[in-house]
Coordinates of N, CA and C in Angstrom, one line a residue:
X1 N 0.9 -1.2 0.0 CA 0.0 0.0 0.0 C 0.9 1.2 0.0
X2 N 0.6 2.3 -1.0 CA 1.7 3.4 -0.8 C 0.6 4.1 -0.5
X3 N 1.3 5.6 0.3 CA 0.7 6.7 1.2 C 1.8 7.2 0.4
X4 N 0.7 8.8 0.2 CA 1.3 10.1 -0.8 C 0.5 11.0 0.4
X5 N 1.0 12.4 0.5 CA 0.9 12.8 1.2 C 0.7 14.6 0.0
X6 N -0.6 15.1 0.3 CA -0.5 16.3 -0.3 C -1.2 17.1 0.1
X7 N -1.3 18.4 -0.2 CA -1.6 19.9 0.7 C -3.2 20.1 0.3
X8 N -3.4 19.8 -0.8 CA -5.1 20.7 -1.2 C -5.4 19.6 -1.9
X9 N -6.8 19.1 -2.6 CA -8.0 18.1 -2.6 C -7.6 18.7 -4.5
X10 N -7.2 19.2 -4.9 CA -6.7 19.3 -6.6 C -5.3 19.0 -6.4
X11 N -4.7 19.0 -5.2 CA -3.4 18.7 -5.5 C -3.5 16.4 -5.7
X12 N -4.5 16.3 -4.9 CA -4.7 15.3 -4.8 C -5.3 14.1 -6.0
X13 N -6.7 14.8 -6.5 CA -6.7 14.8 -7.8 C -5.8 14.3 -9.1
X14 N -4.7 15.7 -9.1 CA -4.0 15.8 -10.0 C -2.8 14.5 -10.0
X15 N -2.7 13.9 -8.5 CA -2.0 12.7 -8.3 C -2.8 11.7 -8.6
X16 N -4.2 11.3 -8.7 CA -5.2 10.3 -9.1 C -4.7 10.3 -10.8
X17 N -4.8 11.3 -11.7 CA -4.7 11.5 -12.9 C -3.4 10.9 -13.2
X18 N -2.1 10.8 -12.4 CA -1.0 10.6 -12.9 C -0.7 8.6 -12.7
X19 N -1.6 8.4 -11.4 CA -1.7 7.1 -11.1 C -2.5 6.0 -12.1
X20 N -3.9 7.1 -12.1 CA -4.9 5.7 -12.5 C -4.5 5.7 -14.3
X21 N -4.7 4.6 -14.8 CA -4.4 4.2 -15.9 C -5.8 4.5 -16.8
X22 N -6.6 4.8 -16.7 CA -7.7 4.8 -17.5 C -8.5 6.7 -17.0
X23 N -9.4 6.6 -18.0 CA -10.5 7.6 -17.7 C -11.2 7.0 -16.6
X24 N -12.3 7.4 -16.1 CA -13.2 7.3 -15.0 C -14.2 8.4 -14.8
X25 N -14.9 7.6 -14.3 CA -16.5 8.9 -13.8 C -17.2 7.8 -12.6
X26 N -18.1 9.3 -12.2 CA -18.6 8.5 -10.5 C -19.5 7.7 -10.7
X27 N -19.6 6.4 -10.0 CA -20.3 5.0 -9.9 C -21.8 5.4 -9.2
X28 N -22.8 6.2 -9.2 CA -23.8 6.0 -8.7 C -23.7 5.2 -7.5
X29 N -24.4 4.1 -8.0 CA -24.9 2.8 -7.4 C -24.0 2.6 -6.6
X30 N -22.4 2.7 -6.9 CA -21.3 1.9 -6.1 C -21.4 3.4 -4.6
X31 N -21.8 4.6 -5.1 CA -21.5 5.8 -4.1 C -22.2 5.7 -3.1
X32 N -23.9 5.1 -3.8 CA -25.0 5.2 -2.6 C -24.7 4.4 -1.9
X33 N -24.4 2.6 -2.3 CA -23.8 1.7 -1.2 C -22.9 2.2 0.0
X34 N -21.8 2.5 -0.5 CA -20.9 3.0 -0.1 C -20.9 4.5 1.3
X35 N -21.5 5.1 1.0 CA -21.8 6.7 1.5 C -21.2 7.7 1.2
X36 N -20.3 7.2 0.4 CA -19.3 8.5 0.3 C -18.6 8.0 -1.5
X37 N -18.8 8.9 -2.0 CA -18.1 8.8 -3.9 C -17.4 7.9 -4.0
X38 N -17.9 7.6 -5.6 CA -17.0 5.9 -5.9 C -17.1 6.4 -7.4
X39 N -15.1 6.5 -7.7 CA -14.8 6.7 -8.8 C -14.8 5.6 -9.9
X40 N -15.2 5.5 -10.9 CA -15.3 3.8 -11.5 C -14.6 4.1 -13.0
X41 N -13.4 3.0 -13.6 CA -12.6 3.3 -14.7 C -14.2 3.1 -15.5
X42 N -13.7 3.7 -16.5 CA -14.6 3.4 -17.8 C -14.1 2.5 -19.1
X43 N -12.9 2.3 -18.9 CA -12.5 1.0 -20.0 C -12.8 -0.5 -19.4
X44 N -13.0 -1.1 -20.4 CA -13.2 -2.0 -21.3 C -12.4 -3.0 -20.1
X45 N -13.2 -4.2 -19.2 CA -12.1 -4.9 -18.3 C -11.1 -4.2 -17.0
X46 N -11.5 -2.8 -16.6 CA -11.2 -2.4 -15.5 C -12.1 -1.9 -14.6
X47 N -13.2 -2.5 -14.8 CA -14.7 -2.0 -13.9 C -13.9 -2.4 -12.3
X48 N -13.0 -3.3 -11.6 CA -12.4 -3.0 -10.5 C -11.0 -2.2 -9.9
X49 N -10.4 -1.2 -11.1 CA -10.1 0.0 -10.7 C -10.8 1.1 -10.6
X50 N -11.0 1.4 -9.2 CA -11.9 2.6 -8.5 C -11.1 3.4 -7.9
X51 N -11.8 4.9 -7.9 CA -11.4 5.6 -6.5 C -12.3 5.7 -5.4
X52 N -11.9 5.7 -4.1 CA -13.0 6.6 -3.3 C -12.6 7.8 -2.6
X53 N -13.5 8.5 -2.6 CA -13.4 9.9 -2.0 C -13.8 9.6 -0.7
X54 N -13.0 9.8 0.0 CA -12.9 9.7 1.8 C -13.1 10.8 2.3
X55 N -13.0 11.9 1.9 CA -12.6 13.7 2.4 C -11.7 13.8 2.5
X56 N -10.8 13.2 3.7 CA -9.0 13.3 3.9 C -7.9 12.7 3.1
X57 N -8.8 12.1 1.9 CA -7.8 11.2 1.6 C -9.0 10.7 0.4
X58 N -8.1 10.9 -0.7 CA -8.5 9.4 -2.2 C -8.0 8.1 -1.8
X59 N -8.7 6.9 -2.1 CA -8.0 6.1 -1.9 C -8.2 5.6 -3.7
X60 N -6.8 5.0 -4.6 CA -6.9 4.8 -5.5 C -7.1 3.0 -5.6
X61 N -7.8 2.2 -6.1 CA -7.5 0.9 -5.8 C -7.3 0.6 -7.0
X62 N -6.2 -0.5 -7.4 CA -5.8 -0.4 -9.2 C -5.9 -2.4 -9.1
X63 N -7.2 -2.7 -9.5 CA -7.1 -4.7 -9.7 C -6.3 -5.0 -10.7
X64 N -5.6 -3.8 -11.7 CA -5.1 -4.9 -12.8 C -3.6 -4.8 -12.1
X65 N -3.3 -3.7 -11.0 CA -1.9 -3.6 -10.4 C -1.9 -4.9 -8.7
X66 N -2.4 -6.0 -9.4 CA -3.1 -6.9 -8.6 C -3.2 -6.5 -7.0
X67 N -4.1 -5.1 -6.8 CA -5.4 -4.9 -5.7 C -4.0 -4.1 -5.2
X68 N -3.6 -3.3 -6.1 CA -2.7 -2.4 -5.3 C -3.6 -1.1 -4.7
X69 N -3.2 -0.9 -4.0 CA -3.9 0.5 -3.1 C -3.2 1.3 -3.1
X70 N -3.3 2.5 -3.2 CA -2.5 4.1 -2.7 C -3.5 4.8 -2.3
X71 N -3.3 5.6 -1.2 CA -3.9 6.2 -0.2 C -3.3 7.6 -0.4
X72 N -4.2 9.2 -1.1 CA -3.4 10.1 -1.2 C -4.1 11.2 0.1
X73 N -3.3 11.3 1.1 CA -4.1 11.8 2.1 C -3.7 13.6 1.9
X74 N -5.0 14.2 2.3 CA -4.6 15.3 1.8 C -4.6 16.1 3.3
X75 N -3.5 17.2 3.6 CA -3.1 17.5 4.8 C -2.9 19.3 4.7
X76 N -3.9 19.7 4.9 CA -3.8 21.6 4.1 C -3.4 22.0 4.9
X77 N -2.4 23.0 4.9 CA -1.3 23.6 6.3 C -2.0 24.6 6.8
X78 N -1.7 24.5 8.2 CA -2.3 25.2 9.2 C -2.4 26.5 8.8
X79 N -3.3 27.3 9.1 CA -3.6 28.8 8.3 C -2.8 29.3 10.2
X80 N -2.3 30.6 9.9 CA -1.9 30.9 10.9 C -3.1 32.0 11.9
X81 N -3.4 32.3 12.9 CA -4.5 32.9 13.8 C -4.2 34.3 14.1
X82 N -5.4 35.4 13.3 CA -5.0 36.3 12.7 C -5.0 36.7 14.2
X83 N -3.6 38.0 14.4 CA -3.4 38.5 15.7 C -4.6 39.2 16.6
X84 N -4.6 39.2 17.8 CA -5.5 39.7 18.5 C -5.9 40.8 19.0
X85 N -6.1 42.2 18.8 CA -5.9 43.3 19.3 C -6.2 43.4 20.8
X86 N -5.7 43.9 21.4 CA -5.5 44.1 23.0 C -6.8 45.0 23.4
X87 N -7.0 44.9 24.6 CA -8.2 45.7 25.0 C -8.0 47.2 25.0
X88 N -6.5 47.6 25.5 CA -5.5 48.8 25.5 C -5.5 49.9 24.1
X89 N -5.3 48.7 23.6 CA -5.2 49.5 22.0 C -6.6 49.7 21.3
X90 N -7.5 48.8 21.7 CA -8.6 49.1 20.9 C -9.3 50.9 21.7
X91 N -9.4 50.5 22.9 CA -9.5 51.3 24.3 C -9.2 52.7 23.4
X92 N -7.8 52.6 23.1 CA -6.8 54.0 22.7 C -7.5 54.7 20.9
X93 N -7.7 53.6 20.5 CA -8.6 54.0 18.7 C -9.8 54.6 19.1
X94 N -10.5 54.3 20.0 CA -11.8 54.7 20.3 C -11.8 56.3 20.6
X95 N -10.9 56.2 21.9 CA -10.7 57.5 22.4 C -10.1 58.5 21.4
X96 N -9.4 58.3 20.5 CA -9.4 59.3 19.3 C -10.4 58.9 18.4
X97 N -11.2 58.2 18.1 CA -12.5 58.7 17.3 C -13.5 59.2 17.6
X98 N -13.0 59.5 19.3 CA -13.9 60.9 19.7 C -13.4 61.8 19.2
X99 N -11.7 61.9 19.4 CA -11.3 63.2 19.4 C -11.5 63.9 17.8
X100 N -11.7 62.6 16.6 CA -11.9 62.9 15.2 C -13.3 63.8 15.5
X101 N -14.0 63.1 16.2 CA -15.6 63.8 15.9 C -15.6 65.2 16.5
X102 N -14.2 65.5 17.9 CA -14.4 66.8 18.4 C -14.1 68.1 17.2
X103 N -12.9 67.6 16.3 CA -12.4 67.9 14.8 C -13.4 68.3 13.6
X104 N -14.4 67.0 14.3 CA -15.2 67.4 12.7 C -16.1 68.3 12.6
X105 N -16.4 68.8 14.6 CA -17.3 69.7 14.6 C -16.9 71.0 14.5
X106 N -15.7 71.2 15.0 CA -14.6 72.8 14.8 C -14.5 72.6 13.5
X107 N -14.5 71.9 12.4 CA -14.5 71.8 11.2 C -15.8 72.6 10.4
X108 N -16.9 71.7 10.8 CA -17.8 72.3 10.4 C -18.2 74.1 10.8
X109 N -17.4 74.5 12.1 CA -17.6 75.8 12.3 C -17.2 76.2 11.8
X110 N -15.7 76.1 11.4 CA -15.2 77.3 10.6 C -15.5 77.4 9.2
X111 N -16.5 76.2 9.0 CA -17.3 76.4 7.1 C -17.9 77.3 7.4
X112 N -18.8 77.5 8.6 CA -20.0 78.4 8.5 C -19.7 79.9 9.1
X113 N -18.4 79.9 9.7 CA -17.7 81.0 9.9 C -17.4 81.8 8.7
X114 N -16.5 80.7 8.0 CA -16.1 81.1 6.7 C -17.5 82.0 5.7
X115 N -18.5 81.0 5.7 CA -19.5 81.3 5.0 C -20.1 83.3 5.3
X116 N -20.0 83.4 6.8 CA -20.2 84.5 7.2 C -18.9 86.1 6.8
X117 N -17.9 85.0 6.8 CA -16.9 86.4 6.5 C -16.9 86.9 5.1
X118 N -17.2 85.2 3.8 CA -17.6 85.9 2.4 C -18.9 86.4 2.5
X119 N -20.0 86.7 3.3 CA -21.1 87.9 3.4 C -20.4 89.2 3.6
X120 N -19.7 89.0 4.7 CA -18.9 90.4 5.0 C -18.0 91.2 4.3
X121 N -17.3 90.3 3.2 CA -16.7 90.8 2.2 C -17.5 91.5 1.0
X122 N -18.1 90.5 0.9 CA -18.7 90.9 -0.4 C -20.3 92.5 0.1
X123 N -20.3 92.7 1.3 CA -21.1 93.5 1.4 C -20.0 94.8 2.3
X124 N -18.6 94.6 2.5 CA -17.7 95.6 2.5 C -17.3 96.1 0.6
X125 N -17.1 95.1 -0.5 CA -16.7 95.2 -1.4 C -18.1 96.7 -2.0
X126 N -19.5 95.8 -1.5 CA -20.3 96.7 -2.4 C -20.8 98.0 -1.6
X127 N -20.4 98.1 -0.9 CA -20.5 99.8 -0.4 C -19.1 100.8 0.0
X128 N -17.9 100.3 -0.7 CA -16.7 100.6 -1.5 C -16.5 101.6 -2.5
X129 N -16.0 102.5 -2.4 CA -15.8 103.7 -3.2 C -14.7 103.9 -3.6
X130 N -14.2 104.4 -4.6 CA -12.8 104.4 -5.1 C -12.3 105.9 -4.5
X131 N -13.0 107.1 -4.1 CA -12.6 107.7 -3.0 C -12.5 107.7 -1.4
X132 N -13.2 106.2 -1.3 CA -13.5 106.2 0.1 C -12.3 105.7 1.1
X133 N -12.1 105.2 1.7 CA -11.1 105.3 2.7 C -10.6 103.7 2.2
X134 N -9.6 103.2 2.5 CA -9.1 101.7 2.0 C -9.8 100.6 3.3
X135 N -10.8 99.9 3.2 CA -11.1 99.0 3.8 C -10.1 97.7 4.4
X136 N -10.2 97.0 5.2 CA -9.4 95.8 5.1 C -10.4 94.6 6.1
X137 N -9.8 93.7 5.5 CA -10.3 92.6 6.5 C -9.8 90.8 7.1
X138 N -9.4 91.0 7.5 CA -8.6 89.9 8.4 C -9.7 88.3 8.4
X139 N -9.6 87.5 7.4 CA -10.1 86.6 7.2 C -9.1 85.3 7.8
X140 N -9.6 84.6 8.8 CA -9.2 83.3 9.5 C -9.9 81.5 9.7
X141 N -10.8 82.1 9.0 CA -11.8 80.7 8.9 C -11.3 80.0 7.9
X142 N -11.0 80.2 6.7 CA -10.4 79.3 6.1 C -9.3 78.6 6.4
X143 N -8.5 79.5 6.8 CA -7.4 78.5 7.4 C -7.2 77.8 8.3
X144 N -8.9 78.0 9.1 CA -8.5 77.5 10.7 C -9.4 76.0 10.0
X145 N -10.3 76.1 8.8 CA -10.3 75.1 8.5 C -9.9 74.2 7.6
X146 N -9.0 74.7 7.1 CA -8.0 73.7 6.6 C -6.9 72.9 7.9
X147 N -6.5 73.7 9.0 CA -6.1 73.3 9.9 C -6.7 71.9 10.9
X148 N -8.5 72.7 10.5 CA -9.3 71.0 11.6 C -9.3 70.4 10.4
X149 N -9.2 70.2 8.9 CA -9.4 69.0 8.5 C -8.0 68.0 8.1
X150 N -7.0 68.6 8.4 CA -5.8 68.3 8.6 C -5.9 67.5 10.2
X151 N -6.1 68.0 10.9 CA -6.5 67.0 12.4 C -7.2 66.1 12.2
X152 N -8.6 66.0 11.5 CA -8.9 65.0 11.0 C -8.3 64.1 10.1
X153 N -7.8 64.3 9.5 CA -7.1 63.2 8.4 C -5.6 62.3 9.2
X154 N -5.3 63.0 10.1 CA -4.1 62.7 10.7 C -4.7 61.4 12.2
X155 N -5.5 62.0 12.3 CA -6.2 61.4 13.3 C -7.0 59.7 12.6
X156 N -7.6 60.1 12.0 CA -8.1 58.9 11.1 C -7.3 58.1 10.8
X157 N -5.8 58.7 10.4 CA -5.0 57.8 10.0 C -4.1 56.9 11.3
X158 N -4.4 57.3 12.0 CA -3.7 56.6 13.4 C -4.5 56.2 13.8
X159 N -6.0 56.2 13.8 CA -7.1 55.0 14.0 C -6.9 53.8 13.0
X160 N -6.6 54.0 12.1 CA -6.1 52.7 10.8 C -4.8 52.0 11.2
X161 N -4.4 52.8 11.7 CA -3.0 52.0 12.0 C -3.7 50.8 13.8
X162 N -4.0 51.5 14.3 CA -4.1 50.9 15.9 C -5.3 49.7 15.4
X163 N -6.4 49.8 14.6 CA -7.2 48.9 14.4 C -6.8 47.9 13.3
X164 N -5.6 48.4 13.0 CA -5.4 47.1 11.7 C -4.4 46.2 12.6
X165 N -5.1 44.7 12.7 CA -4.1 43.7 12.8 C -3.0 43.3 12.7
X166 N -2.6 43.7 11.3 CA -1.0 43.4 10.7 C -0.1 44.7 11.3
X167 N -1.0 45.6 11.6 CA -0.1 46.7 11.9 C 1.1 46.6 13.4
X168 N 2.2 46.3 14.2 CA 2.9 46.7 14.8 C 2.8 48.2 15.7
X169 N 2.3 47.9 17.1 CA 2.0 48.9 17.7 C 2.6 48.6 19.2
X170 N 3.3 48.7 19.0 CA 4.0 48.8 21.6 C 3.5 49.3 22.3
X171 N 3.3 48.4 23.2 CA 3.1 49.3 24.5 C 3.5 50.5 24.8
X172 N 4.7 50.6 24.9 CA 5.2 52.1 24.9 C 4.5 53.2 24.3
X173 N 3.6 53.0 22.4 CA 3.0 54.0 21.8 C 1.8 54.1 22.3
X174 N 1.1 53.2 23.0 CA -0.3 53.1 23.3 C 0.1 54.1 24.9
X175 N 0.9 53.7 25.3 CA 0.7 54.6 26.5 C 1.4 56.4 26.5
X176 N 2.2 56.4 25.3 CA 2.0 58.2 25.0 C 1.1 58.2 24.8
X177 N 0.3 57.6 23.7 CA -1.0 58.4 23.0 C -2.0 58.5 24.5
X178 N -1.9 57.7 25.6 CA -3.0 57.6 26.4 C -2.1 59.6 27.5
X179 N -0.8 59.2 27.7 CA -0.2 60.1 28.5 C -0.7 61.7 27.8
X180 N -0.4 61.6 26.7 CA -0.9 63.1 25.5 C -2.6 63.5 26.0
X181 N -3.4 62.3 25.7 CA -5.2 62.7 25.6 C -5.4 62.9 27.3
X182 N -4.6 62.1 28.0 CA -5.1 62.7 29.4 C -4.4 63.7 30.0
X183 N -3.1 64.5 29.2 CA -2.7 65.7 29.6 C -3.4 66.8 29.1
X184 N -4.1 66.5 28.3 CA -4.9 67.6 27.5 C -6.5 67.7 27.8
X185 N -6.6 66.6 28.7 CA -8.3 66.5 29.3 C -7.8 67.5 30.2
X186 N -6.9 67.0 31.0 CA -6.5 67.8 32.4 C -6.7 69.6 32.2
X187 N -6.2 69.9 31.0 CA -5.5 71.2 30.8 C -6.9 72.0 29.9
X188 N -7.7 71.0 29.4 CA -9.3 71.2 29.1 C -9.4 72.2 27.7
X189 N -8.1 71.0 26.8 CA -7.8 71.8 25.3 C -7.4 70.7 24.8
X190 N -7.5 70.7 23.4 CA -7.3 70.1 22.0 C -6.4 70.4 21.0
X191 N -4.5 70.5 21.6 CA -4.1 71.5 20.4 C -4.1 71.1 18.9
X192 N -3.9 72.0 18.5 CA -3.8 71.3 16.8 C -2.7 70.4 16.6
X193 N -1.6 70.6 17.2 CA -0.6 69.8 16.9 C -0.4 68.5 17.5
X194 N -1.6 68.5 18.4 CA -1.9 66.6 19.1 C -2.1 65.4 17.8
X195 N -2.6 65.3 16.8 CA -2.7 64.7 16.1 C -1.3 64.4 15.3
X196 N -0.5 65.4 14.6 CA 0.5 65.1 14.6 C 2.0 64.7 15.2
X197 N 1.5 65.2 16.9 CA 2.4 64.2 18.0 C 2.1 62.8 17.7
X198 N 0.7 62.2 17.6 CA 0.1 61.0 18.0 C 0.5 60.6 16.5
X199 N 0.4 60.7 15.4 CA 1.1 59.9 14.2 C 2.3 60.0 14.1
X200 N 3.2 60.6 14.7 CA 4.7 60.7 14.7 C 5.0 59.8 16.3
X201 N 4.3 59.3 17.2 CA 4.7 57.9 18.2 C 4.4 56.9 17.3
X202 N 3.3 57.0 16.7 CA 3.0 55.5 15.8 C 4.0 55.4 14.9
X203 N 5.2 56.5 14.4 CA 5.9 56.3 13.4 C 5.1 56.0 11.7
X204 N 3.9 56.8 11.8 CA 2.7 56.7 10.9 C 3.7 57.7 9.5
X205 N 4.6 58.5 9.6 CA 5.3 59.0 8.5 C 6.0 57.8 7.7
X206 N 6.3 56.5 8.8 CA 7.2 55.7 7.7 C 6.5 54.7 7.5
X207 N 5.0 54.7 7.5 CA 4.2 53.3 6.9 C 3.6 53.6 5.6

């Protein structure tokens, strides 16, 4: 009796095809007896070369190789167990996807800030005289919101990093990012440049 030994159920197959000597197709009758598939040659005087399908294993039985047996057991390699995220780190993504939502709402204000200073413009522009005194106007909403959606995008992207599995994250980074958001509860502010501290511990510039 030979034992072959192979990875996947076509790798297995493709070893039936090199062994058995004839065509074949499945036996009905022989599979219902049986419980489980019964390969049967189709030539002419080898109606007792068969396979059967076992699940783990073909077994090939060849009568004219007088009642030789090969057994191709099929053995698919262990998949490896995708890593586990810690309670710490999940803990720590959360707590900045508040801080994204604190971002998205200073975001939203300075659209509608914005929206208010182009009223102001354009209703300094039209009561404007080419002898009248030189107007000016100190416009900040734009840029303060380019500034929150830059906190946002920075911030999102170090939620991607802590929640992705494959990603590499230490102890050490989990506990700045936690030392940073609880020095800043304490001090009862959000600077702009927290998000970019917190992607520069993740080392998020070199992923």
């Amino acid at each position: 009796m030979a034992n072959i030994k192979v990875t996947s159920k076509q790798d297995a197959w493709n070893k039936v095809n090199q062994i058995f000597p004839t065509d074949y197709e499945q036996d009905v009758q022989s599979s219902t007896r049986a419980g489980y598939p019964v390969y049967r040659s189709t030539a002419e005087g080898h109606y007792y070369d068969y396979i059967c399908d076992l699940g783990d294993r073909l077994e090939v039985n060849l009568d004219s190789s007088h009642l030789e047996t090969a057994n191709i057991w099929i053995e698919e390699p262990a998949t490896e167990e995708a890593p586990v995220l810690s309670e710490e780190r999940v803990a720590v993504a959360k707590r900045l996807q508040r801080a994204v939502f604190y971002f998205t709402e200073e975001y939203l204000k300075e659209l509608e800030n914005k929206a208010k200073e182009d009223e102001a413009v354009a209703a300094m522009q039209a009561n404007s005289s080419k002898d009248g005194p030189v107007q000016c106007m100190v416009l900040t909403a734009e840029g303060n919101a380019n500034v929150m959606l830059d906190c946002i995008k920075e911030l999102h992207r170090a939620v991607h990093i802590l929640l992705d599995k494959q990603e590499d994250v230490d102890e050490w980074m989990l506990s700045g990012i936690t030392a940073m958001m609880d020095r800043a509860k304490e001090m009862k502010i959000i600077p702009y440049d927290l998000p970019t501290s917190i992607c520069g511990l993740l080392c998020a510039q070199y992923r």
